Amino acid sequence: AGTLMGSIFVASNLSWSLITIGEMLATVQKSLAGSDRIYEILNEPSEPESYKINGANNNCGLAIKNGYFSYDNEDNVIDDLSFEVKKGQIAALVGYSGGGKSTIVKLILGLYPLEKGLMTVNGKAISEYTLEELRDNLAYVPQNAYVFNGTIKENILYGRSNATEDEIISAAKKSNAHDFIMEQVDKYDTVVGERGIKLSGGQRQRVAIARAILKDAPILLLDEATSSLDTESEVLIQQALLELMKDRTSLVVAHRLSTIEHADIIFFIEDGMVKEQGTHIELLTKKEKYHELYKREFSQK
């Protein structure tokens, strides 16, 4: 009996050790995979202080002339692109998916440099800005705005950290966010959770718009800011965006053409180039690419 119990005890310890080794190997594999991603980020070259991209000193709000860019140094995503948006104008970029619209926004934000061409932001060449100065002149609202794990007030304050309480509330009212904030248990001190999980998609977008209003930058970039929302949320956010675009140079990447009919100028982007440009009425009258896209969207409703 003693020998049997001893054998069972040894076998049990041996099997447990083997199981532990197997689990440890799986954990090591996960850790190695995670460390590869971490080192990939750490090994990225540091962002330069500025880009040596020339442009004209003039009164335009945004301009790219003969711009070229590719992600892989092979196929150009932006191919001889030229457009100009005057100060105070609302301009829209439209076109089919993959045409390069969002890439244009990334280039203006300084996330990537133009490989060739000129770029002007707020009347000055890109080379006259550091990247920090460039981004201070820009307010950006993406399709899915990131909301951090903190309070609503803290998330709005990312727009301008030294803003007063009255300025925060004013920005929230202009973005149509104040009413739903006041319905929360802790009002502006409500913790929204990781990625704003306690808020709906429309509420997160309105917080992001409040953040952009608080920043009060002269140039506004909107990258399909309403494309993933329900109709009710879209109406509220469209009202907030109209308030945000007042007296600003605005560049709007549009998914729904009905949202940019009021734009001062519309650029149809295809294959990284401007294929058509004009007002909503002018482009419909031409009955070319924009008209075809508009008719397709209308037929799907």
mmCIF file of C-alpha atoms in Angstrom:
data_model
loop_
_atom_site.group_PDB
_atom_site.id
_atom_site.type_symbol
_atom_site.label_atom_id
_atom_site.label_comp_id
_atom_site.label_asym_id
_atom_site.label_seq_id
_atom_site.Cartn_x
_atom_site.Cartn_y
_atom_site.Cartn_z
ATOM 1 C CA ALA A 1 0.000 0.000 0.000
ATOM 2 C CA GLY A 2 2.821 2.361 0.896
ATOM 3 C CA THR A 3 4.618 1.697 -2.367
ATOM 4 C CA LEU A 4 1.350 2.241 -4.313
ATOM 5 C CA MET A 5 0.629 5.551 -2.543
ATOM 6 C CA GLY A 6 4.224 6.686 -3.121
ATOM 7 C CA SER A 7 3.965 5.831 -6.820
ATOM 8 C CA ILE A 8 0.653 7.721 -7.153
ATOM 9 C CA PHE A 9 2.148 10.744 -5.368
ATOM 10 C CA VAL A 10 5.246 10.777 -7.623
ATOM 11 C CA ALA A 11 3.150 10.285 -10.769
ATOM 12 C CA SER A 12 0.831 13.107 -9.712
ATOM 13 C CA ASN A 13 3.727 15.507 -9.128
ATOM 14 C CA LEU A 14 5.326 14.462 -12.406
ATOM 15 C CA SER A 15 2.146 14.992 -14.417
ATOM 16 C CA TRP A 16 1.537 18.362 -12.746
ATOM 17 C CA SER A 17 5.093 19.423 -13.612
ATOM 18 C CA LEU A 18 4.573 18.457 -17.254
ATOM 19 C CA ILE A 19 1.274 20.363 -17.382
ATOM 20 C CA THR A 20 2.952 23.428 -15.856
ATOM 21 C CA ILE A 21 5.765 23.259 -18.419
ATOM 22 C CA GLY A 22 3.185 23.152 -21.218
ATOM 23 C CA GLU A 23 1.309 26.145 -19.795
ATOM 24 C CA MET A 24 4.568 28.002 -19.311
ATOM 25 C CA LEU A 25 5.577 27.422 -22.930
ATOM 26 C CA ALA A 26 2.215 28.793 -24.102
ATOM 27 C CA THR A 27 2.660 31.863 -21.863
ATOM 28 C CA VAL A 28 6.179 32.399 -23.182
ATOM 29 C CA GLN A 29 4.881 32.247 -26.765
ATOM 30 C CA LYS A 30 2.228 34.877 -25.968
ATOM 31 C CA SER A 31 4.829 37.076 -24.299
ATOM 32 C CA LEU A 32 7.192 36.772 -27.256
ATOM 33 C CA ALA A 33 4.406 37.709 -29.661
ATOM 34 C CA GLY A 34 3.545 40.747 -27.499
ATOM 35 C CA SER A 35 7.192 41.783 -27.169
ATOM 36 C CA ASP A 36 7.606 41.657 -30.956
ATOM 37 C CA ARG A 37 4.812 44.217 -31.318
ATOM 38 C CA ILE A 38 6.249 46.370 -28.521
ATOM 39 C CA TYR A 39 9.730 46.350 -30.043
ATOM 40 C CA GLU A 40 8.244 47.108 -33.456
ATOM 41 C CA ILE A 41 6.867 50.347 -31.995
ATOM 42 C CA LEU A 42 9.996 51.120 -29.955
ATOM 43 C CA ASN A 43 12.209 50.621 -33.016
ATOM 44 C CA GLU A 44 10.189 53.087 -35.091
ATOM 45 C CA PRO A 45 12.351 56.119 -35.903
ATOM 46 C CA SER A 46 11.546 59.225 -33.880
ATOM 47 C CA GLU A 47 9.229 61.722 -35.513
ATOM 48 C CA PRO A 48 11.210 64.659 -36.926
ATOM 49 C CA GLU A 49 10.734 68.104 -35.474
ATOM 50 C CA SER A 50 9.460 69.368 -38.813
ATOM 51 C CA TYR A 51 9.107 68.398 -42.473
ATOM 52 C CA LYS A 52 11.099 70.248 -45.128
ATOM 53 C CA ILE A 53 8.129 70.534 -47.468
ATOM 54 C CA ASN A 54 7.859 73.877 -49.198
ATOM 55 C CA GLY A 55 4.735 75.789 -50.086
ATOM 56 C CA ALA A 56 3.572 79.282 -50.932
ATOM 57 C CA ASN A 57 3.044 82.091 -48.458
ATOM 58 C CA ASN A 58 -0.450 83.277 -49.300
ATOM 59 C CA ASN A 59 -3.945 83.649 -47.891
ATOM 60 C CA CYS A 60 -5.147 80.128 -48.598
ATOM 61 C CA GLY A 61 -6.192 77.898 -45.729
ATOM 62 C CA LEU A 62 -5.033 74.561 -47.162
ATOM 63 C CA ALA A 63 -3.266 73.695 -50.394
ATOM 64 C CA ILE A 64 -1.352 70.798 -51.924
ATOM 65 C CA LYS A 65 0.326 71.227 -55.303
ATOM 66 C CA ASN A 66 1.659 68.334 -57.408
ATOM 67 C CA GLY A 67 1.717 66.080 -54.349
ATOM 68 C CA TYR A 68 2.908 62.468 -54.424
ATOM 69 C CA PHE A 69 2.809 59.851 -51.660
ATOM 70 C CA SER A 70 2.926 56.053 -51.287
ATOM 71 C CA TYR A 71 2.889 53.811 -48.234
ATOM 72 C CA ASP A 72 5.155 51.163 -49.742
ATOM 73 C CA ASN A 73 7.406 53.280 -52.000
ATOM 74 C CA GLU A 74 5.882 51.514 -54.998
ATOM 75 C CA ASP A 75 2.235 52.321 -55.706
ATOM 76 C CA ASN A 76 1.259 55.980 -55.326
ATOM 77 C CA VAL A 77 -1.798 56.530 -53.145
ATOM 78 C CA ILE A 78 -1.524 60.275 -53.867
ATOM 79 C CA ASP A 79 -0.564 60.894 -57.478
ATOM 80 C CA ASP A 80 0.025 64.467 -58.714
ATOM 81 C CA LEU A 81 -2.655 65.849 -56.373
ATOM 82 C CA SER A 82 -3.412 69.577 -56.492
ATOM 83 C CA PHE A 83 -6.176 71.450 -54.664
ATOM 84 C CA GLU A 84 -6.647 74.690 -52.748
ATOM 85 C CA VAL A 85 -9.065 75.693 -49.985
ATOM 86 C CA LYS A 86 -9.350 79.388 -49.184
ATOM 87 C CA LYS A 87 -9.364 80.627 -45.590
ATOM 88 C CA GLY A 88 -12.822 80.307 -44.059
ATOM 89 C CA GLN A 89 -14.103 77.954 -46.769
ATOM 90 C CA ILE A 90 -15.798 74.612 -46.171
ATOM 91 C CA ALA A 91 -14.322 72.065 -48.588
ATOM 92 C CA ALA A 92 -15.359 68.445 -49.002
ATOM 93 C CA LEU A 93 -13.474 65.422 -50.302
ATOM 94 C CA VAL A 94 -15.731 62.798 -51.886
ATOM 95 C CA GLY A 95 -15.184 59.707 -53.964
ATOM 96 C CA TYR A 96 -15.184 55.930 -53.839
ATOM 97 C CA SER A 97 -13.364 53.964 -51.134
ATOM 98 C CA GLY A 98 -9.621 53.700 -51.622
ATOM 99 C CA GLY A 99 -9.338 56.923 -53.609
ATOM 100 C CA GLY A 100 -6.977 58.555 -51.083
ATOM 101 C CA LYS A 101 -9.304 60.860 -49.121
ATOM 102 C CA SER A 102 -8.252 59.783 -45.625
ATOM 103 C CA THR A 103 -4.591 59.746 -46.705
ATOM 104 C CA ILE A 104 -4.888 63.440 -47.592
ATOM 105 C CA VAL A 105 -6.069 64.163 -44.041
ATOM 106 C CA LYS A 106 -3.129 62.195 -42.616
ATOM 107 C CA LEU A 107 -0.701 64.178 -44.755
ATOM 108 C CA ILE A 108 -2.156 67.466 -43.532
ATOM 109 C CA LEU A 109 -1.934 66.251 -39.924
ATOM 110 C CA GLY A 110 1.769 65.564 -40.471
ATOM 111 C CA LEU A 111 1.446 61.833 -39.800
ATOM 112 C CA TYR A 112 3.294 61.250 -43.068
ATOM 113 C CA PRO A 113 5.372 63.616 -45.238
ATOM 114 C CA LEU A 114 4.731 64.252 -48.918
ATOM 115 C CA GLU A 115 7.342 62.484 -51.031
ATOM 116 C CA LYS A 116 7.120 65.222 -53.692
ATOM 117 C CA GLY A 117 5.154 68.414 -53.998
ATOM 118 C CA LEU A 118 4.237 71.530 -52.036
ATOM 119 C CA MET A 119 1.893 71.962 -49.063
ATOM 120 C CA THR A 120 0.530 75.107 -47.470
ATOM 121 C CA VAL A 121 -1.379 75.263 -44.173
ATOM 122 C CA ASN A 122 -3.022 78.453 -42.941
ATOM 123 C CA GLY A 123 -1.055 80.595 -45.370
ATOM 124 C CA LYS A 124 2.415 79.174 -44.614
ATOM 125 C CA ALA A 125 4.589 76.408 -46.028
ATOM 126 C CA ILE A 126 4.808 73.224 -43.972
ATOM 127 C CA SER A 127 8.557 73.817 -43.658
ATOM 128 C CA GLU A 128 7.832 76.903 -41.539
ATOM 129 C CA TYR A 129 6.126 74.816 -38.843
ATOM 130 C CA THR A 130 7.383 72.331 -36.332
ATOM 131 C CA LEU A 131 4.994 69.366 -36.151
ATOM 132 C CA GLU A 132 3.809 70.607 -32.752
ATOM 133 C CA GLU A 133 3.008 74.046 -34.194
ATOM 134 C CA LEU A 134 1.297 72.458 -37.200
ATOM 135 C CA ARG A 135 -0.992 70.335 -35.033
ATOM 136 C CA ASP A 136 -1.773 73.299 -32.788
ATOM 137 C CA ASN A 137 -3.368 74.867 -35.880
ATOM 138 C CA LEU A 138 -5.540 71.801 -36.553
ATOM 139 C CA ALA A 139 -8.587 70.278 -34.887
ATOM 140 C CA TYR A 140 -9.390 66.730 -35.988
ATOM 141 C CA VAL A 141 -12.562 64.661 -35.590
ATOM 142 C CA PRO A 142 -12.209 61.112 -37.009
ATOM 143 C CA GLN A 143 -14.899 58.572 -37.838
ATOM 144 C CA ASN A 144 -14.467 56.780 -34.514
ATOM 145 C CA ALA A 145 -13.138 59.326 -32.046
ATOM 146 C CA TYR A 146 -11.051 57.903 -29.205
ATOM 147 C CA VAL A 147 -12.455 58.510 -25.744
ATOM 148 C CA PHE A 148 -10.051 57.801 -22.889
ATOM 149 C CA ASN A 149 -10.770 56.022 -19.618
ATOM 150 C CA GLY A 150 -11.492 59.065 -17.462
ATOM 151 C CA THR A 151 -14.249 61.556 -16.824
ATOM 152 C CA ILE A 152 -16.211 63.367 -19.529
ATOM 153 C CA LYS A 153 -14.660 66.616 -18.337
ATOM 154 C CA GLU A 154 -11.123 65.220 -18.675
ATOM 155 C CA ASN A 155 -11.870 63.971 -22.186
ATOM 156 C CA ILE A 156 -13.114 67.383 -23.309
ATOM 157 C CA LEU A 157 -10.086 69.035 -21.675
ATOM 158 C CA TYR A 158 -7.751 67.171 -24.055
ATOM 159 C CA GLY A 159 -8.717 69.914 -26.514
ATOM 160 C CA ARG A 160 -7.139 72.588 -24.297
ATOM 161 C CA SER A 161 -5.884 71.596 -20.854
ATOM 162 C CA ASN A 162 -6.077 75.086 -19.307
ATOM 163 C CA ALA A 163 -9.729 75.738 -20.213
ATOM 164 C CA THR A 164 -12.094 77.029 -17.537
ATOM 165 C CA GLU A 165 -15.250 75.293 -16.300
ATOM 166 C CA ASP A 166 -17.437 77.769 -18.222
ATOM 167 C CA GLU A 167 -15.492 77.133 -21.456
ATOM 168 C CA ILE A 168 -15.927 73.360 -21.058
ATOM 169 C CA ILE A 169 -19.686 73.709 -20.558
ATOM 170 C CA SER A 170 -19.949 76.152 -23.479
ATOM 171 C CA ALA A 171 -18.118 73.693 -25.778
ATOM 172 C CA ALA A 172 -20.393 70.856 -24.627
ATOM 173 C CA LYS A 173 -23.507 72.932 -25.338
ATOM 174 C CA LYS A 174 -22.276 73.850 -28.822
ATOM 175 C CA SER A 175 -21.612 70.157 -29.556
ATOM 176 C CA ASN A 176 -25.080 69.102 -28.323
ATOM 177 C CA ALA A 177 -23.389 67.066 -25.577
ATOM 178 C CA HIS A 178 -24.471 69.077 -22.512
ATOM 179 C CA ASP A 179 -27.967 67.553 -22.215
ATOM 180 C CA PHE A 180 -26.852 63.920 -22.151
ATOM 181 C CA ILE A 181 -23.955 64.795 -19.824
ATOM 182 C CA MET A 182 -26.361 66.336 -17.302
ATOM 183 C CA GLU A 183 -28.402 63.102 -17.369
ATOM 184 C CA GLN A 184 -25.389 61.142 -16.068
ATOM 185 C CA VAL A 185 -25.149 60.375 -12.350
ATOM 186 C CA ASP A 186 -21.951 62.375 -11.854
ATOM 187 C CA LYS A 187 -22.570 64.893 -14.673
ATOM 188 C CA TYR A 188 -19.219 66.073 -16.096
ATOM 189 C CA ASP A 189 -17.325 63.922 -13.570
ATOM 190 C CA THR A 190 -18.825 60.680 -14.926
ATOM 191 C CA VAL A 191 -16.135 58.074 -15.662
ATOM 192 C CA VAL A 192 -16.753 56.754 -19.189
ATOM 193 C CA GLY A 193 -14.642 53.561 -19.079
ATOM 194 C CA GLU A 194 -12.032 52.225 -21.480
ATOM 195 C CA ARG A 195 -12.625 53.632 -24.990
ATOM 196 C CA GLY A 196 -15.760 55.344 -23.665
ATOM 197 C CA ILE A 197 -17.611 52.035 -23.337
ATOM 198 C CA LYS A 198 -20.295 53.610 -21.121
ATOM 199 C CA LEU A 199 -21.263 56.043 -23.890
ATOM 200 C CA SER A 200 -23.049 55.417 -27.170
ATOM 201 C CA GLY A 201 -21.337 56.064 -30.502
ATOM 202 C CA GLY A 202 -23.191 59.354 -30.952
ATOM 203 C CA GLN A 203 -22.307 60.500 -27.438
ATOM 204 C CA ARG A 204 -18.612 59.715 -27.983
ATOM 205 C CA GLN A 205 -18.641 61.732 -31.208
ATOM 206 C CA ARG A 206 -20.238 64.704 -29.464
ATOM 207 C CA VAL A 207 -17.574 64.588 -26.741
ATOM 208 C CA ALA A 208 -14.926 64.583 -29.499
ATOM 209 C CA ILE A 209 -16.591 67.557 -31.196
ATOM 210 C CA ALA A 210 -16.702 69.406 -27.852
ATOM 211 C CA ARG A 211 -12.969 68.707 -27.560
ATOM 212 C CA ALA A 212 -12.400 70.206 -31.042
ATOM 213 C CA ILE A 213 -14.569 73.255 -30.245
ATOM 214 C CA LEU A 214 -12.590 73.828 -27.043
ATOM 215 C CA LYS A 215 -9.304 73.678 -28.962
ATOM 216 C CA ASP A 216 -10.526 76.530 -31.181
ATOM 217 C CA ALA A 217 -8.012 75.817 -33.952
ATOM 218 C CA PRO A 218 -8.247 77.798 -37.209
ATOM 219 C CA ILE A 219 -8.393 74.644 -39.376
ATOM 220 C CA LEU A 220 -10.824 71.777 -38.919
ATOM 221 C CA LEU A 221 -10.424 68.269 -40.364
ATOM 222 C CA LEU A 222 -13.420 65.922 -40.326
ATOM 223 C CA ASP A 223 -12.846 62.357 -41.518
ATOM 224 C CA GLU A 224 -16.301 60.812 -42.072
ATOM 225 C CA ALA A 225 -17.355 61.967 -38.606
ATOM 226 C CA THR A 226 -20.995 60.837 -38.997
ATOM 227 C CA SER A 227 -20.817 57.802 -41.285
ATOM 228 C CA SER A 228 -21.303 55.124 -38.602
ATOM 229 C CA LEU A 229 -24.133 56.768 -36.634
ATOM 230 C CA ASP A 230 -27.886 56.319 -36.483
ATOM 231 C CA THR A 231 -30.127 59.007 -38.000
ATOM 232 C CA GLU A 232 -31.002 60.716 -34.703
ATOM 233 C CA SER A 233 -27.360 60.959 -33.614
ATOM 234 C CA GLU A 234 -26.353 62.136 -37.079
ATOM 235 C CA VAL A 235 -28.817 65.044 -36.973
ATOM 236 C CA LEU A 236 -27.504 66.209 -33.586
ATOM 237 C CA ILE A 237 -23.889 65.869 -34.699
ATOM 238 C CA GLN A 238 -24.513 67.669 -38.003
ATOM 239 C CA GLN A 239 -25.907 70.595 -36.009
ATOM 240 C CA ALA A 240 -22.815 70.506 -33.776
ATOM 241 C CA LEU A 241 -20.474 70.359 -36.783
ATOM 242 C CA LEU A 242 -22.111 73.363 -38.415
ATOM 243 C CA GLU A 243 -21.451 75.290 -35.196
ATOM 244 C CA LEU A 244 -17.872 74.020 -35.148
ATOM 245 C CA MET A 245 -17.185 75.012 -38.774
ATOM 246 C CA LYS A 246 -18.178 78.660 -38.329
ATOM 247 C CA ASP A 247 -15.338 81.031 -39.264
ATOM 248 C CA ARG A 248 -12.911 78.138 -39.794
ATOM 249 C CA THR A 249 -11.199 76.588 -42.782
ATOM 250 C CA SER A 250 -12.804 73.148 -42.865
ATOM 251 C CA LEU A 251 -11.921 70.024 -44.829
ATOM 252 C CA VAL A 252 -14.583 67.324 -44.667
ATOM 253 C CA VAL A 253 -14.161 63.749 -45.865
ATOM 254 C CA ALA A 254 -17.738 62.803 -46.699
ATOM 255 C CA HIS A 255 -19.328 59.366 -46.799
ATOM 256 C CA ARG A 256 -22.899 60.614 -47.162
ATOM 257 C CA LEU A 257 -23.132 63.274 -49.856
ATOM 258 C CA SER A 258 -26.242 64.773 -48.273
ATOM 259 C CA THR A 259 -24.041 66.048 -45.426
ATOM 260 C CA ILE A 260 -21.828 68.235 -47.649
ATOM 261 C CA GLU A 261 -24.330 69.902 -49.985
ATOM 262 C CA HIS A 262 -23.619 73.200 -48.176
ATOM 263 C CA ALA A 263 -19.847 73.035 -48.855
ATOM 264 C CA ASP A 264 -18.241 75.987 -50.646
ATOM 265 C CA ILE A 265 -16.217 73.638 -52.857
ATOM 266 C CA ILE A 266 -16.242 69.867 -53.396
ATOM 267 C CA PHE A 267 -13.308 67.819 -54.705
ATOM 268 C CA PHE A 268 -13.972 64.402 -56.237
ATOM 269 C CA ILE A 269 -10.904 62.286 -55.403
ATOM 270 C CA GLU A 270 -10.045 59.190 -57.438
ATOM 271 C CA ASP A 271 -6.700 57.368 -57.716
ATOM 272 C CA GLY A 272 -5.093 60.049 -55.549
ATOM 273 C CA MET A 273 -6.033 62.891 -57.904
ATOM 274 C CA VAL A 274 -8.747 65.551 -58.144
ATOM 275 C CA LYS A 275 -10.993 64.432 -60.984
ATOM 276 C CA GLU A 276 -13.701 67.087 -60.523
ATOM 277 C CA GLN A 277 -14.226 70.174 -58.435
ATOM 278 C CA GLY A 278 -16.992 72.710 -57.915
ATOM 279 C CA THR A 279 -20.074 73.350 -55.810
ATOM 280 C CA HIS A 280 -22.765 70.743 -55.278
ATOM 281 C CA ILE A 281 -25.013 72.276 -57.936
ATOM 282 C CA GLU A 282 -22.170 72.753 -60.441
ATOM 283 C CA LEU A 283 -21.051 69.129 -60.137
ATOM 284 C CA LEU A 284 -24.585 67.793 -60.472
ATOM 285 C CA THR A 285 -25.058 69.926 -63.579
ATOM 286 C CA LYS A 286 -21.916 68.436 -65.173
ATOM 287 C CA LYS A 287 -23.446 64.948 -64.832
ATOM 288 C CA GLU A 288 -20.085 63.226 -64.529
ATOM 289 C CA LYS A 289 -18.451 61.329 -61.634
ATOM 290 C CA TYR A 290 -20.000 63.276 -58.740
ATOM 291 C CA HIS A 291 -23.438 63.067 -60.335
ATOM 292 C CA GLU A 292 -23.029 59.307 -60.748
ATOM 293 C CA LEU A 293 -21.985 58.907 -57.087
ATOM 294 C CA TYR A 294 -24.868 61.106 -55.907
ATOM 295 C CA LYS A 295 -27.390 59.205 -58.027
ATOM 296 C CA ARG A 296 -26.058 55.867 -56.713
ATOM 297 C CA GLU A 297 -26.416 57.011 -53.099
ATOM 298 C CA PHE A 298 -29.941 58.321 -53.763
ATOM 299 C CA SER A 299 -31.000 55.044 -55.432
ATOM 300 C CA GLN A 300 -29.898 53.047 -52.362
ATOM 301 C CA LYS A 301 -32.240 54.954 -50.016
#
